[in-house]
Amino acid sequence: MATQLAAPVQGAILDDETISEFRGRLRGPLLTSDDPGYDGARAVRNGLIDRRPALIARCSGTADVVECVNFARERGLLLSVRGGAHNVAGNAVNDGGLVIDLSEMRGVSVDPIARTVRAQGGATWGDVDRESQLFGLAVPGGVVSTTGIGGLTIHGGYGHLRRKHGLSLDSLLSVEIVTADGQVRTASENENADLFWAVRGAGSNFGAITSFEFRAHPVGPVVQLCAPFYALEDGAPVIRAWRDFTAAAPDEVNSLLVLWSVPDDEHFPEELRRRPIVVVAAVYAGPVEEGERLMQPLRELATPLMDLSGPIPYTALQQAFDPFFPKGRLYYWKSIYVDVLSDEAIDTMVDTARARPSFLSGVTFWHLGGAMGRVGSEETAYGRREAPYLFSAEASWEDPATIEQNIAWARESLAAMQPFSNGGSYLNFPGFGEEKEAMLRASYGPNYDRLVALKTTYDPGNLFRMNLNIPPQA
Ligand SMILES: Cc1cc2nc3c(=O)[nH]c(=O)nc-3n(C[C@H](O)[C@H](O)[C@H](O)COP(=O)(O)OP(=O)(O)OC[C@H]3O[C@@H](n4cnc5c(N)ncnc54)[C@H](O)[C@@H]3O)c2cc1C
C-alpha cells in the first residue's frame, strides 16, 4: 500500500516502507490518515481551513524536528510548522505534505534571578504566563491564552504590555532554530545575528524554532483593567475622546477599542446581548491604584451600558477573551495600519462596525507606540514601527453559507480605511495573505530586500514556504 499525496510535490508517493522507516526515526508519533487522532491533529483554530497532510509528526523534541526537516527536504515534500495553530491563514497545515507539529513541545522554565523564560516552540501564552507568574514575571504576549508563542512572536506580538515592554519579539533574547539544511542553530544578538534579526518579524520563513528565550518583566500578580462598554450609537464621540486621551497617555496605559456586539452569553445581561458596542479595553502596566486613577477618564467617555473595570489577576486577564474565540468557528481577520485618526477616519471605522454581517465579528483598533515604537525600524525585521494604530477587521461567523459575505465585509472595511493609512498590515492578522509580495513589501518596508537576501542564504530551496512567503532569489 502507498500513501498518495493529495497535492504531491514532484509527484511523490510515499510507500509504507518509507513511512515506517521514517516513523522509526522519531520519538513522537507520526500520524497518517489511517491513524486515530489524525483529524484532530489536522484541525486548526479556523474552521475554514480543511487541509489533509500526508504525514503529521508530533515531535517530542529538537531531534525529531531535525529528522522532519531532512526528510521533507530530501523528498521534496511540502512542509508546514504547527505552533499554536491560531493563524487564520491556516499555514500550520498543508495538503499532501509533512507537518512538524510542535504541540507536544510546550515546556517552560523560568530563571527568576536572571528574569528570563525559556519556552519550547509549541508552547502557548497560557503556558508561559502560568510559569512566569509564579515568580511575579511576565513576557509580553497576546490577549488570548491559547495562542501559540511561535507564530505570535515571530511576526510581532501585540498584547496588554506592548506600550510598556514592547512587542513579544522585543523581549526575545535568543532562539534555537532548525534551518532548512537540518542544522540546529542558536540565533541571538551575539550568534548568527543576521538570522536573529530576520527571525524577529519573519521567523516562519527561516526554520522551525524549537525554543524561545525571553527577557521577562515584573508584572502583577494583579493589574488594573478598564473595560467600559459603550453603545455603538455613541461610537464616534467616544472614539474621539479616547483618541485625545491616549495621545497624552503614559506607556503604562495599553488600550484598544473593540467595536463588537455584547456576547450572547449568560455572563452578560439578557437585555444587552447582541447589542452593538464599543468596548474600551485598557490595562495599566503599573501599580493598580495608579492605574485606577489614571484610567478613570476612559470610563467616562459617555454613559456606559456596563463596566467590567477593576483589579484582576494577570493570569485571569490573559484568559478573559478565550471563550469568545472557540476552535472551529469561521474566521477571516485582516488588518491595516492607521496613520491618521481624523474625525473622518473615526466615522468610517464606526460605519464598518455597523456593516458587520455577523454579530460575532468585530473591529479591533489597537493603540500602538510607546516602547514598541521606540525600537529603530531597522533593528529587527518587523516593519512599520512608527505606526500609531492598527485597524483589524475580524470577521467571525458560524454559517458556512455566508463565507463570501463575511470575507467581503472584512476586505471592504480595510479598503474604507485605506485613505487613512500609509500602508502595511500586521502580519499576524493577514487574512489569507492573498496579496503575497505586495503585502509583504508594504508591511516590512525597507527591511524586505534584506529579508530576501537572508532567505536566499538560509533557505535557497524555499523549504519553509507555508507561511507569508518571502521567496528566495532564483
Ligand atoms: C483567537 C485569536 C487571538 C489572537 N490574539 C492575538 C493577540 O492578542 N496579539 C497578537 O499579536 N496576535 C493575536 N492573534 C494572531 C496570532 O498572533 C497569529 O495568528 C499567530 O500567527 C498565531 O501563532 P500560532 O503559533 O498559534 O499559529 P500557527 O498557525 O501555528 O502558526 C502561524 C505561522 O507561524 C509559523 N510558526 C508557528 N510556530 C512556529 C515555530 N515554532 N517555528 C517556526 N514557525 C512557526 C507557522 O508555520 C505559521 O506559518 C490571535 C489569533 C487568534 C485566532
Short mmCIF file of C-alpha atoms and ligand atoms in Angstrom, two decimals:
data_model
loop_
_atom_site.label_atom_id
_atom_site.label_comp_id
_atom_site.label_asym_id
_atom_site.label_seq_id
_atom_site.Cartn_x
_atom_site.Cartn_y
_atom_site.Cartn_z
CA MET A 1 0.00 0.00 0.00
CA ALA A 2 1.16 3.51 -0.65
CA THR A 3 0.12 6.88 0.72
CA GLN A 4 -0.64 9.03 -2.29
CA LEU A 5 -0.01 12.67 -1.55
CA ALA A 6 -3.16 14.67 -2.21
CA ALA A 7 -1.15 17.60 -3.58
CA PRO A 8 2.11 15.93 -4.44
CA VAL A 9 5.31 17.87 -4.74
CA GLN A 10 7.27 16.33 -7.60
CA GLY A 11 4.51 13.68 -7.88
CA ALA A 12 5.85 11.96 -4.79
CA ILE A 13 4.37 8.76 -3.45
CA LEU A 14 5.32 7.60 0.00
CA ASP A 15 5.23 3.84 0.31
CA ASP A 16 4.57 2.11 3.60
CA GLU A 17 8.19 1.06 3.98
CA THR A 18 9.39 4.64 3.68
CA ILE A 19 6.81 5.86 6.17
CA SER A 20 7.61 3.06 8.56
CA GLU A 21 11.33 3.72 8.33
CA PHE A 22 10.72 7.43 8.98
CA ARG A 23 8.43 6.60 11.91
CA GLY A 24 11.21 4.54 13.41
CA ARG A 25 13.50 7.56 13.43
CA LEU A 26 11.10 9.65 15.51
CA ARG A 27 10.37 9.60 19.26
CA GLY A 28 6.97 11.25 18.87
CA PRO A 29 4.07 9.65 16.95
CA LEU A 30 3.80 10.01 13.17
CA LEU A 31 0.17 10.19 12.04
CA THR A 32 -1.30 9.34 8.65
CA SER A 33 -4.97 9.49 7.68
CA ASP A 34 -5.28 5.87 8.88
CA ASP A 35 -4.41 6.80 12.46
CA PRO A 36 -6.87 7.74 15.20
CA GLY A 37 -6.23 11.34 16.12
CA TYR A 38 -5.38 12.36 12.55
CA ASP A 39 -8.48 14.56 12.14
CA GLY A 40 -7.88 16.29 15.45
CA ALA A 41 -4.25 16.86 14.56
CA ARG A 42 -5.02 18.44 11.19
CA ALA A 43 -7.72 20.78 12.55
CA VAL A 44 -6.62 24.33 13.29
CA ARG A 45 -8.49 27.08 15.14
CA ASN A 46 -10.04 28.46 11.96
CA GLY A 47 -12.88 26.18 10.81
CA LEU A 48 -12.48 27.50 7.26
CA ILE A 49 -9.23 25.55 6.92
CA ASP A 50 -9.69 21.91 5.91
CA ARG A 51 -6.32 20.52 4.81
CA ARG A 52 -5.17 16.93 4.66
CA PRO A 53 -1.45 16.47 5.22
CA ALA A 54 0.06 13.14 4.25
CA LEU A 55 2.03 12.99 7.48
CA ILE A 56 1.81 14.75 10.83
CA ALA A 57 4.84 14.33 13.07
CA ARG A 58 4.05 15.06 16.70
CA CYS A 59 7.62 15.92 17.57
CA SER A 60 8.92 15.14 21.04
CA GLY A 61 11.99 17.33 20.80
CA THR A 62 14.52 19.05 18.57
CA ALA A 63 15.92 15.76 17.26
CA ASP A 64 12.51 14.86 15.82
CA VAL A 65 12.31 18.27 14.19
CA VAL A 66 15.71 17.74 12.57
CA GLU A 67 14.54 14.36 11.21
CA CYS A 68 11.44 16.01 9.74
CA VAL A 69 13.33 18.86 8.09
CA ASN A 70 15.79 16.45 6.50
CA PHE A 71 13.04 14.04 5.37
CA ALA A 72 10.99 16.82 3.77
CA ARG A 73 13.98 18.42 2.07
CA GLU A 74 15.37 15.15 0.72
CA ARG A 75 11.99 14.05 -0.66
CA GLY A 76 10.76 17.42 -1.89
CA LEU A 77 7.75 17.32 0.44
CA LEU A 78 5.69 20.35 1.21
CA LEU A 79 6.47 21.26 4.84
CA SER A 80 4.49 23.14 7.50
CA VAL A 81 5.36 24.05 11.05
CA ARG A 82 2.48 23.97 13.50
CA GLY A 83 2.78 26.12 16.62
CA GLY A 84 -0.48 27.07 18.36
CA ALA A 85 -2.42 26.71 15.05
CA HIS A 86 -4.18 30.03 15.60
CA ASN A 87 -3.22 31.79 12.41
CA VAL A 88 -6.35 32.41 10.36
CA ALA A 89 -4.44 31.73 7.13
CA GLY A 90 -4.01 28.11 8.26
CA ASN A 91 -0.35 27.79 7.29
CA ALA A 92 0.26 25.42 10.18
CA VAL A 93 -1.11 22.62 7.98
CA ASN A 94 -0.91 21.74 4.29
CA ASP A 95 -2.37 19.44 1.69
CA GLY A 96 -0.36 16.35 0.95
CA GLY A 97 2.88 17.20 2.76
CA LEU A 98 4.50 16.83 6.17
CA VAL A 99 3.55 18.81 9.26
CA ILE A 100 6.10 19.42 12.01
CA ASP A 101 3.62 19.50 14.87
CA LEU A 102 5.15 21.20 17.91
CA SER A 103 2.05 20.87 20.08
CA GLU A 104 3.70 18.32 22.38
CA MET A 105 6.70 20.62 22.90
CA ARG A 106 5.28 23.04 25.46
CA GLY A 107 7.81 23.01 28.29
CA VAL A 108 8.54 26.33 30.01
CA SER A 109 11.26 27.12 32.53
CA VAL A 110 11.87 30.37 34.37
CA ASP A 111 15.07 31.79 35.81
CA PRO A 112 13.72 34.25 38.38
CA ILE A 113 17.15 35.68 39.20
CA ALA A 114 18.14 36.41 35.62
CA ARG A 115 14.47 37.20 34.80
CA THR A 116 14.48 35.02 31.72
CA VAL A 117 11.97 32.47 30.42
CA ARG A 118 12.75 29.62 28.07
CA ALA A 119 9.80 28.00 26.29
CA GLN A 120 9.61 25.24 23.72
CA GLY A 121 8.35 26.15 20.26
CA GLY A 122 4.84 24.71 20.70
CA ALA A 123 4.05 26.46 24.00
CA THR A 124 1.04 28.73 24.30
CA TRP A 125 0.89 32.06 26.10
CA GLY A 126 -1.16 30.33 28.80
CA ASP A 127 1.81 28.01 29.40
CA VAL A 128 4.25 30.93 29.63
CA ASP A 129 2.02 33.08 31.85
CA ARG A 130 1.34 30.22 34.25
CA GLU A 131 5.01 29.53 34.92
CA SER A 132 6.32 33.09 34.85
CA GLN A 133 3.62 34.48 37.16
CA LEU A 134 4.85 32.07 39.87
CA PHE A 135 7.75 34.49 40.15
CA GLY A 136 5.82 37.72 39.53
CA LEU A 137 7.12 37.91 35.98
CA ALA A 138 5.53 38.15 32.54
CA VAL A 139 6.65 38.07 28.92
CA PRO A 140 4.67 40.41 26.64
CA GLY A 141 2.35 38.02 24.77
CA GLY A 142 -1.09 38.11 23.16
CA VAL A 143 -4.51 38.62 24.75
CA VAL A 144 -5.79 35.06 24.21
CA SER A 145 -4.07 32.36 26.26
CA THR A 146 -4.44 29.54 23.73
CA THR A 147 -2.46 31.36 21.03
CA GLY A 148 0.95 29.86 20.27
CA ILE A 149 4.05 31.78 21.30
CA GLY A 150 5.59 30.63 17.98
CA GLY A 151 3.57 32.38 15.31
CA LEU A 152 2.67 35.33 17.51
CA THR A 153 6.26 36.16 18.48
CA ILE A 154 7.92 35.75 15.10
CA HIS A 155 5.50 38.14 13.42
CA GLY A 156 5.42 40.75 16.22
CA GLY A 157 3.26 40.12 19.27
CA TYR A 158 0.65 42.64 20.45
CA GLY A 159 -0.67 42.30 23.96
CA HIS A 160 -1.58 44.20 27.10
CA LEU A 161 2.07 45.09 27.83
CA ARG A 162 3.11 46.31 24.38
CA ARG A 163 3.47 50.02 25.12
CA LYS A 164 5.34 49.42 28.38
CA HIS A 165 7.56 46.48 27.39
CA GLY A 166 7.33 46.31 23.59
CA LEU A 167 6.33 43.58 21.17
CA SER A 168 6.82 39.96 22.14
CA LEU A 169 9.78 39.83 19.76
CA ASP A 170 11.36 42.82 21.51
CA SER A 171 11.77 40.66 24.61
CA LEU A 172 13.37 37.83 22.66
CA LEU A 173 16.95 37.05 23.74
CA SER A 174 17.63 34.02 21.58
CA VAL A 175 16.04 31.16 19.68
CA GLU A 176 17.03 27.60 18.90
CA ILE A 177 16.09 27.05 15.28
CA VAL A 178 16.37 24.14 12.85
CA THR A 179 17.17 25.65 9.48
CA ALA A 180 16.47 24.17 6.04
CA ASP A 181 19.83 22.36 5.95
CA GLY A 182 18.82 20.44 9.10
CA GLN A 183 21.33 22.29 11.29
CA VAL A 184 20.37 23.29 14.83
CA ARG A 185 21.44 26.89 15.32
CA THR A 186 21.24 29.38 18.12
CA ALA A 187 20.38 32.86 16.98
CA SER A 188 20.88 35.85 19.26
CA GLU A 189 22.50 39.29 19.17
CA ASN A 190 25.90 37.55 19.53
CA GLU A 191 25.43 34.40 17.47
CA ASN A 192 24.02 34.25 13.94
CA ALA A 193 22.94 37.86 14.46
CA ASP A 194 21.61 38.21 10.91
CA LEU A 195 19.35 35.20 11.42
CA PHE A 196 18.20 36.62 14.76
CA TRP A 197 17.35 39.90 13.04
CA ALA A 198 15.26 38.02 10.43
CA VAL A 199 13.50 35.79 12.96
CA ARG A 200 12.18 38.89 14.73
CA GLY A 201 9.47 39.64 12.18
CA ALA A 202 9.74 36.87 9.61
CA GLY A 203 10.77 33.79 11.59
CA SER A 204 8.48 31.30 9.84
CA ASN A 205 10.49 31.77 6.64
CA PHE A 206 13.78 30.75 8.24
CA GLY A 207 13.20 27.47 10.03
CA ALA A 208 11.40 25.60 12.76
CA ILE A 209 12.02 27.31 16.08
CA THR A 210 12.27 24.71 18.80
CA SER A 211 12.76 27.09 21.72
CA PHE A 212 12.45 30.75 22.56
CA GLU A 213 14.37 32.54 25.30
CA PHE A 214 12.70 35.74 26.52
CA ARG A 215 13.50 38.54 28.90
CA ALA A 216 10.69 38.70 31.49
CA HIS A 217 9.37 41.75 33.31
CA PRO A 218 7.89 42.23 36.79
CA VAL A 219 4.09 42.31 36.34
CA GLY A 220 1.14 41.68 38.65
CA PRO A 221 0.08 39.43 40.26
CA VAL A 222 -2.88 41.85 39.97
CA VAL A 223 -3.27 44.57 37.35
CA GLN A 224 -5.90 47.23 36.76
CA LEU A 225 -8.33 46.62 33.91
CA CYS A 226 -10.53 49.33 32.47
CA ALA A 227 -13.41 47.89 30.44
CA PRO A 228 -16.44 50.11 29.95
CA PHE A 229 -18.95 49.01 27.28
CA TYR A 230 -20.44 51.95 25.38
CA ALA A 231 -23.32 51.82 22.90
CA LEU A 232 -22.15 51.90 19.28
CA GLU A 233 -24.55 54.85 18.77
CA ASP A 234 -22.12 56.80 20.96
CA GLY A 235 -19.19 55.36 18.98
CA ALA A 236 -17.90 58.47 17.20
CA PRO A 237 -17.76 60.82 20.23
CA VAL A 238 -16.39 58.01 22.42
CA ILE A 239 -13.60 57.23 19.98
CA ARG A 240 -12.71 60.92 19.56
CA ALA A 241 -12.41 61.29 23.31
CA TRP A 242 -10.39 58.05 23.51
CA ARG A 243 -8.06 59.38 20.80
CA ASP A 244 -7.48 62.59 22.76
CA PHE A 245 -6.89 60.70 26.00
CA THR A 246 -4.48 58.17 24.52
CA ALA A 247 -2.46 60.90 22.75
CA ALA A 248 -1.18 62.01 26.15
CA ALA A 249 -1.32 58.66 27.98
CA PRO A 250 1.83 57.22 29.58
CA ASP A 251 3.34 53.95 28.32
CA GLU A 252 1.68 52.10 31.19
CA VAL A 253 -1.74 52.59 29.54
CA ASN A 254 -2.25 49.86 26.95
CA SER A 255 -5.61 50.34 25.39
CA LEU A 256 -7.56 49.05 22.46
CA LEU A 257 -11.08 49.52 21.17
CA VAL A 258 -13.31 46.63 20.24
CA LEU A 259 -16.29 47.58 18.08
CA TRP A 260 -18.34 44.50 18.59
CA SER A 261 -21.64 43.15 19.99
CA VAL A 262 -22.34 42.13 23.57
CA PRO A 263 -21.78 38.35 23.59
CA ASP A 264 -24.90 36.21 23.53
CA ASP A 265 -23.74 34.58 26.73
CA GLU A 266 -25.18 34.03 30.20
CA HIS A 267 -22.46 36.17 31.77
CA PHE A 268 -23.96 39.29 30.20
CA PRO A 269 -27.35 40.90 30.98
CA GLU A 270 -30.01 39.40 28.75
CA GLU A 271 -31.34 42.78 27.59
CA LEU A 272 -27.88 43.79 26.31
CA ARG A 273 -26.94 40.62 24.46
CA ARG A 274 -26.06 41.14 20.79
CA ARG A 275 -26.27 44.91 21.21
CA PRO A 276 -23.60 46.73 19.13
CA ILE A 277 -20.98 48.30 21.39
CA VAL A 278 -17.59 49.95 21.64
CA VAL A 279 -15.52 48.42 24.42
CA VAL A 280 -12.53 50.37 25.66
CA ALA A 281 -10.20 47.63 26.92
CA ALA A 282 -7.25 49.17 28.72
CA VAL A 283 -4.72 47.60 31.04
CA TYR A 284 -2.34 49.53 33.27
CA ALA A 285 1.13 48.02 33.38
CA GLY A 286 2.00 49.50 36.77
CA PRO A 287 0.58 49.89 40.29
CA VAL A 288 -3.13 49.09 40.50
CA GLU A 289 -4.21 52.24 42.40
CA GLU A 290 -2.31 54.46 39.97
CA GLY A 291 -3.96 52.67 37.06
CA GLU A 292 -7.42 53.06 38.55
CA ARG A 293 -6.89 56.81 38.97
CA LEU A 294 -5.20 57.48 35.64
CA MET A 295 -7.63 55.44 33.54
CA GLN A 296 -10.79 56.81 35.20
CA PRO A 297 -11.43 59.24 32.29
CA LEU A 298 -11.74 56.26 29.92
CA ARG A 299 -14.77 55.15 31.97
CA GLU A 300 -16.47 58.49 31.48
CA LEU A 301 -16.29 58.94 27.71
CA ALA A 302 -20.12 58.59 27.64
CA THR A 303 -22.60 56.74 29.84
CA PRO A 304 -21.52 53.08 29.70
CA LEU A 305 -24.07 50.30 29.20
CA MET A 306 -21.98 48.25 31.60
CA ASP A 307 -18.48 48.38 33.03
CA LEU A 308 -16.20 45.46 33.89
CA SER A 309 -13.35 47.65 35.16
CA GLY A 310 -11.44 46.66 38.27
CA PRO A 311 -8.35 44.90 39.56
CA ILE A 312 -7.83 41.44 38.05
CA PRO A 313 -5.14 38.76 38.44
CA TYR A 314 -2.83 38.96 35.43
CA THR A 315 -3.34 35.27 34.54
CA ALA A 316 -7.15 35.74 34.62
CA LEU A 317 -6.84 38.82 32.42
CA GLN A 318 -4.82 36.82 29.93
CA GLN A 319 -7.65 34.27 29.66
CA ALA A 320 -10.53 36.74 29.69
CA PHE A 321 -11.03 36.77 25.91
CA ASP A 322 -10.58 32.98 25.46
CA PRO A 323 -14.26 31.96 25.48
CA PHE A 324 -15.08 34.30 22.59
CA PHE A 325 -12.81 32.62 20.02
CA PRO A 326 -13.67 28.91 20.05
CA LYS A 327 -11.90 26.39 17.89
CA GLY A 328 -13.74 25.55 14.68
CA ARG A 329 -15.58 28.86 14.22
CA LEU A 330 -15.05 30.51 10.82
CA TYR A 331 -12.55 33.36 10.88
CA TYR A 332 -11.06 35.83 8.45
CA TRP A 333 -9.06 38.58 10.18
CA LYS A 334 -7.29 41.23 8.20
CA SER A 335 -5.51 44.40 9.27
CA ILE A 336 -4.16 47.73 8.12
CA TYR A 337 -2.05 50.30 9.96
CA VAL A 338 -3.77 53.63 10.50
CA ASP A 339 -1.57 56.71 10.49
CA VAL A 340 -4.15 59.49 10.66
CA LEU A 341 -7.01 59.15 13.12
CA SER A 342 -9.07 62.07 11.84
CA ASP A 343 -12.74 62.54 12.67
CA GLU A 344 -13.44 61.19 9.20
CA ALA A 345 -11.40 58.06 9.92
CA ILE A 346 -13.37 57.56 13.14
CA ASP A 347 -16.71 57.92 11.33
CA THR A 348 -15.52 55.41 8.73
CA MET A 349 -14.49 52.97 11.43
CA VAL A 350 -17.89 53.18 13.11
CA ASP A 351 -19.58 52.65 9.72
CA THR A 352 -17.55 49.46 9.16
CA ALA A 353 -18.70 48.16 12.54
CA ARG A 354 -22.33 48.95 11.71
CA ALA A 355 -21.99 46.98 8.45
CA ARG A 356 -20.86 43.71 10.10
CA PRO A 357 -22.88 40.84 8.65
CA SER A 358 -22.26 38.72 11.76
CA PHE A 359 -22.74 39.92 15.34
CA LEU A 360 -19.73 37.73 16.27
CA SER A 361 -17.43 39.89 14.11
CA GLY A 362 -15.62 42.89 15.44
CA VAL A 363 -13.27 45.69 14.62
CA THR A 364 -10.27 45.85 16.90
CA PHE A 365 -8.39 49.11 17.00
CA TRP A 366 -5.03 48.95 18.77
CA HIS A 367 -3.22 51.93 20.21
CA LEU A 368 0.45 51.26 19.45
CA GLY A 369 3.56 53.35 20.13
CA GLY A 370 5.30 53.57 23.49
CA ALA A 371 8.13 51.04 23.90
CA MET A 372 7.29 49.14 20.70
CA GLY A 373 7.52 52.36 18.70
CA ARG A 374 10.88 53.42 20.12
CA VAL A 375 12.81 50.46 18.69
CA GLY A 376 14.56 51.50 15.49
CA SER A 377 12.71 50.36 12.35
CA GLU A 378 15.77 48.52 11.06
CA GLU A 379 16.80 46.93 14.37
CA THR A 380 14.51 43.96 13.74
CA ALA A 381 12.81 42.72 10.58
CA TYR A 382 9.36 43.75 11.88
CA GLY A 383 8.14 46.75 9.87
CA ARG A 384 6.03 49.89 10.44
CA ARG A 385 7.30 50.56 13.97
CA GLU A 386 6.19 54.17 13.75
CA ALA A 387 2.51 53.41 13.01
CA PRO A 388 0.37 54.78 15.86
CA TYR A 389 -2.67 52.50 15.37
CA LEU A 390 -3.75 49.21 13.85
CA PHE A 391 -7.23 48.57 12.45
CA SER A 392 -8.21 44.92 12.28
CA ALA A 393 -11.46 43.70 10.74
CA GLU A 394 -12.12 40.41 12.49
CA ALA A 395 -14.82 38.52 10.63
CA SER A 396 -16.06 35.66 12.79
CA TRP A 397 -19.17 33.67 11.92
CA GLU A 398 -20.76 30.23 12.05
CA ASP A 399 -22.91 29.79 8.96
CA PRO A 400 -20.85 28.30 6.09
CA ALA A 401 -23.40 29.72 3.64
CA THR A 402 -22.18 33.25 4.42
CA ILE A 403 -18.44 32.84 3.80
CA GLU A 404 -18.29 35.25 0.88
CA GLN A 405 -20.36 37.89 2.62
CA ASN A 406 -18.20 37.86 5.74
CA ILE A 407 -14.88 37.89 3.91
CA ALA A 408 -16.18 40.70 1.69
CA TRP A 409 -17.07 42.75 4.78
CA ALA A 410 -13.50 42.49 6.12
CA ARG A 411 -11.96 43.39 2.77
CA GLU A 412 -14.34 46.31 2.21
CA SER A 413 -13.65 47.59 5.72
CA LEU A 414 -9.93 47.66 5.01
CA ALA A 415 -10.49 49.40 1.71
CA ALA A 416 -12.57 52.03 3.51
CA MET A 417 -9.73 52.70 5.98
CA GLN A 418 -7.05 52.80 3.26
CA PRO A 419 -7.16 56.62 2.87
CA PHE A 420 -6.02 56.97 6.49
CA SER A 421 -3.08 54.58 6.16
CA ASN A 422 0.46 54.76 4.87
CA GLY A 423 0.07 51.05 4.08
CA GLY A 424 1.10 47.74 5.52
CA SER A 425 -0.59 45.02 7.56
CA TYR A 426 0.21 43.48 10.89
CA LEU A 427 1.28 40.06 9.64
CA ASN A 428 -0.41 38.15 12.45
CA PHE A 429 -3.75 39.38 11.07
CA PRO A 430 -3.06 38.81 7.36
CA GLY A 431 -6.34 37.41 6.03
CA PHE A 432 -5.05 34.65 3.81
CA GLY A 433 -2.01 36.70 2.80
CA GLU A 434 -3.57 36.81 -0.65
CA GLU A 435 -1.71 39.95 -1.75
CA LYS A 436 1.55 37.99 -1.38
CA GLU A 437 4.67 40.07 -2.12
CA ALA A 438 2.76 43.38 -2.29
CA MET A 439 1.54 42.85 1.28
CA LEU A 440 4.99 41.86 2.50
CA ARG A 441 6.77 44.80 0.86
CA ALA A 442 4.26 47.24 2.34
CA SER A 443 4.49 45.61 5.77
CA TYR A 444 8.26 45.09 6.03
CA GLY A 445 9.10 48.35 4.24
CA PRO A 446 12.84 48.83 3.67
CA ASN A 447 13.58 45.58 5.55
CA TYR A 448 12.05 43.45 2.79
CA ASP A 449 15.09 43.38 0.50
CA ARG A 450 17.39 42.32 3.34
CA LEU A 451 14.93 39.56 4.20
CA VAL A 452 15.03 38.27 0.61
CA ALA A 453 18.85 38.18 0.74
CA LEU A 454 18.84 36.29 4.06
CA LYS A 455 16.15 33.89 2.83
CA THR A 456 18.37 33.14 -0.15
CA THR A 457 21.25 32.36 2.22
CA TYR A 458 19.38 30.25 4.75
CA ASP A 459 16.65 28.62 2.65
CA PRO A 460 17.60 28.80 -1.02
CA GLY A 461 15.19 25.97 -1.93
CA ASN A 462 12.26 27.65 -0.12
CA LEU A 463 11.62 24.61 2.05
CA PHE A 464 9.80 26.84 4.57
CA ARG A 465 7.13 28.27 2.30
CA MET A 466 3.86 27.51 4.14
CA ASN A 467 3.84 31.00 5.62
CA LEU A 468 3.66 34.57 4.41
CA ASN A 469 6.33 33.58 2.00
CA ILE A 470 9.43 35.57 1.15
CA PRO A 471 10.68 33.76 -1.94
CA PRO A 472 14.46 33.41 -2.23
CA GLN A 473 16.18 34.82 -5.28
CA ALA A 474 16.31 32.36 -8.15
C1 LIG B 1 -8.26 33.89 18.86
C2 LIG B 1 -7.03 34.61 18.40
C3 LIG B 1 -6.48 35.61 19.20
C4 LIG B 1 -5.34 36.29 18.80
N1 LIG B 1 -4.83 37.27 19.61
C5 LIG B 1 -3.71 37.92 19.25
C6 LIG B 1 -3.13 38.92 20.09
O1 LIG B 1 -3.63 39.23 21.13
N2 LIG B 1 -2.00 39.52 19.68
C7 LIG B 1 -1.38 39.21 18.50
O2 LIG B 1 -0.34 39.78 18.21
N3 LIG B 1 -1.90 38.27 17.70
C8 LIG B 1 -3.04 37.62 18.05
N4 LIG B 1 -3.58 36.67 17.23
C9 LIG B 1 -2.91 36.38 15.97
C10 LIG B 1 -1.79 35.40 16.22
O3 LIG B 1 -0.68 36.09 16.72
C11 LIG B 1 -1.38 34.72 14.93
O4 LIG B 1 -2.47 34.00 14.44
C12 LIG B 1 -0.16 33.83 15.16
O5 LIG B 1 0.42 33.55 13.92
C13 LIG B 1 -0.56 32.56 15.87
O6 LIG B 1 0.56 31.80 16.20
P1 LIG B 1 0.39 30.23 16.40
O7 LIG B 1 1.71 29.67 16.73
O8 LIG B 1 -0.75 29.98 17.32
O9 LIG B 1 -0.12 29.85 14.95
P2 LIG B 1 0.25 28.81 13.83
O10 LIG B 1 -0.95 28.85 12.94
O11 LIG B 1 0.67 27.51 14.39
O12 LIG B 1 1.48 29.46 13.12
C14 LIG B 1 1.41 30.65 12.38
C15 LIG B 1 2.61 30.73 11.45
O13 LIG B 1 3.80 30.74 12.23
C16 LIG B 1 4.57 29.57 11.97
N5 LIG B 1 5.10 29.05 13.23
C17 LIG B 1 4.41 28.84 14.38
N6 LIG B 1 5.24 28.39 15.33
C18 LIG B 1 6.46 28.31 14.76
C19 LIG B 1 7.73 27.89 15.23
N7 LIG B 1 7.91 27.48 16.49
N8 LIG B 1 8.77 27.92 14.37
C20 LIG B 1 8.61 28.36 13.10
N9 LIG B 1 7.44 28.74 12.60
C21 LIG B 1 6.37 28.72 13.43
C22 LIG B 1 3.65 28.60 11.28
O14 LIG B 1 4.36 27.76 10.42
C23 LIG B 1 2.72 29.53 10.53
O15 LIG B 1 3.29 29.94 9.31
C24 LIG B 1 -4.72 35.97 17.59
C25 LIG B 1 -5.27 34.97 16.77
C26 LIG B 1 -6.42 34.31 17.17
C27 LIG B 1 -7.03 33.28 16.28
#
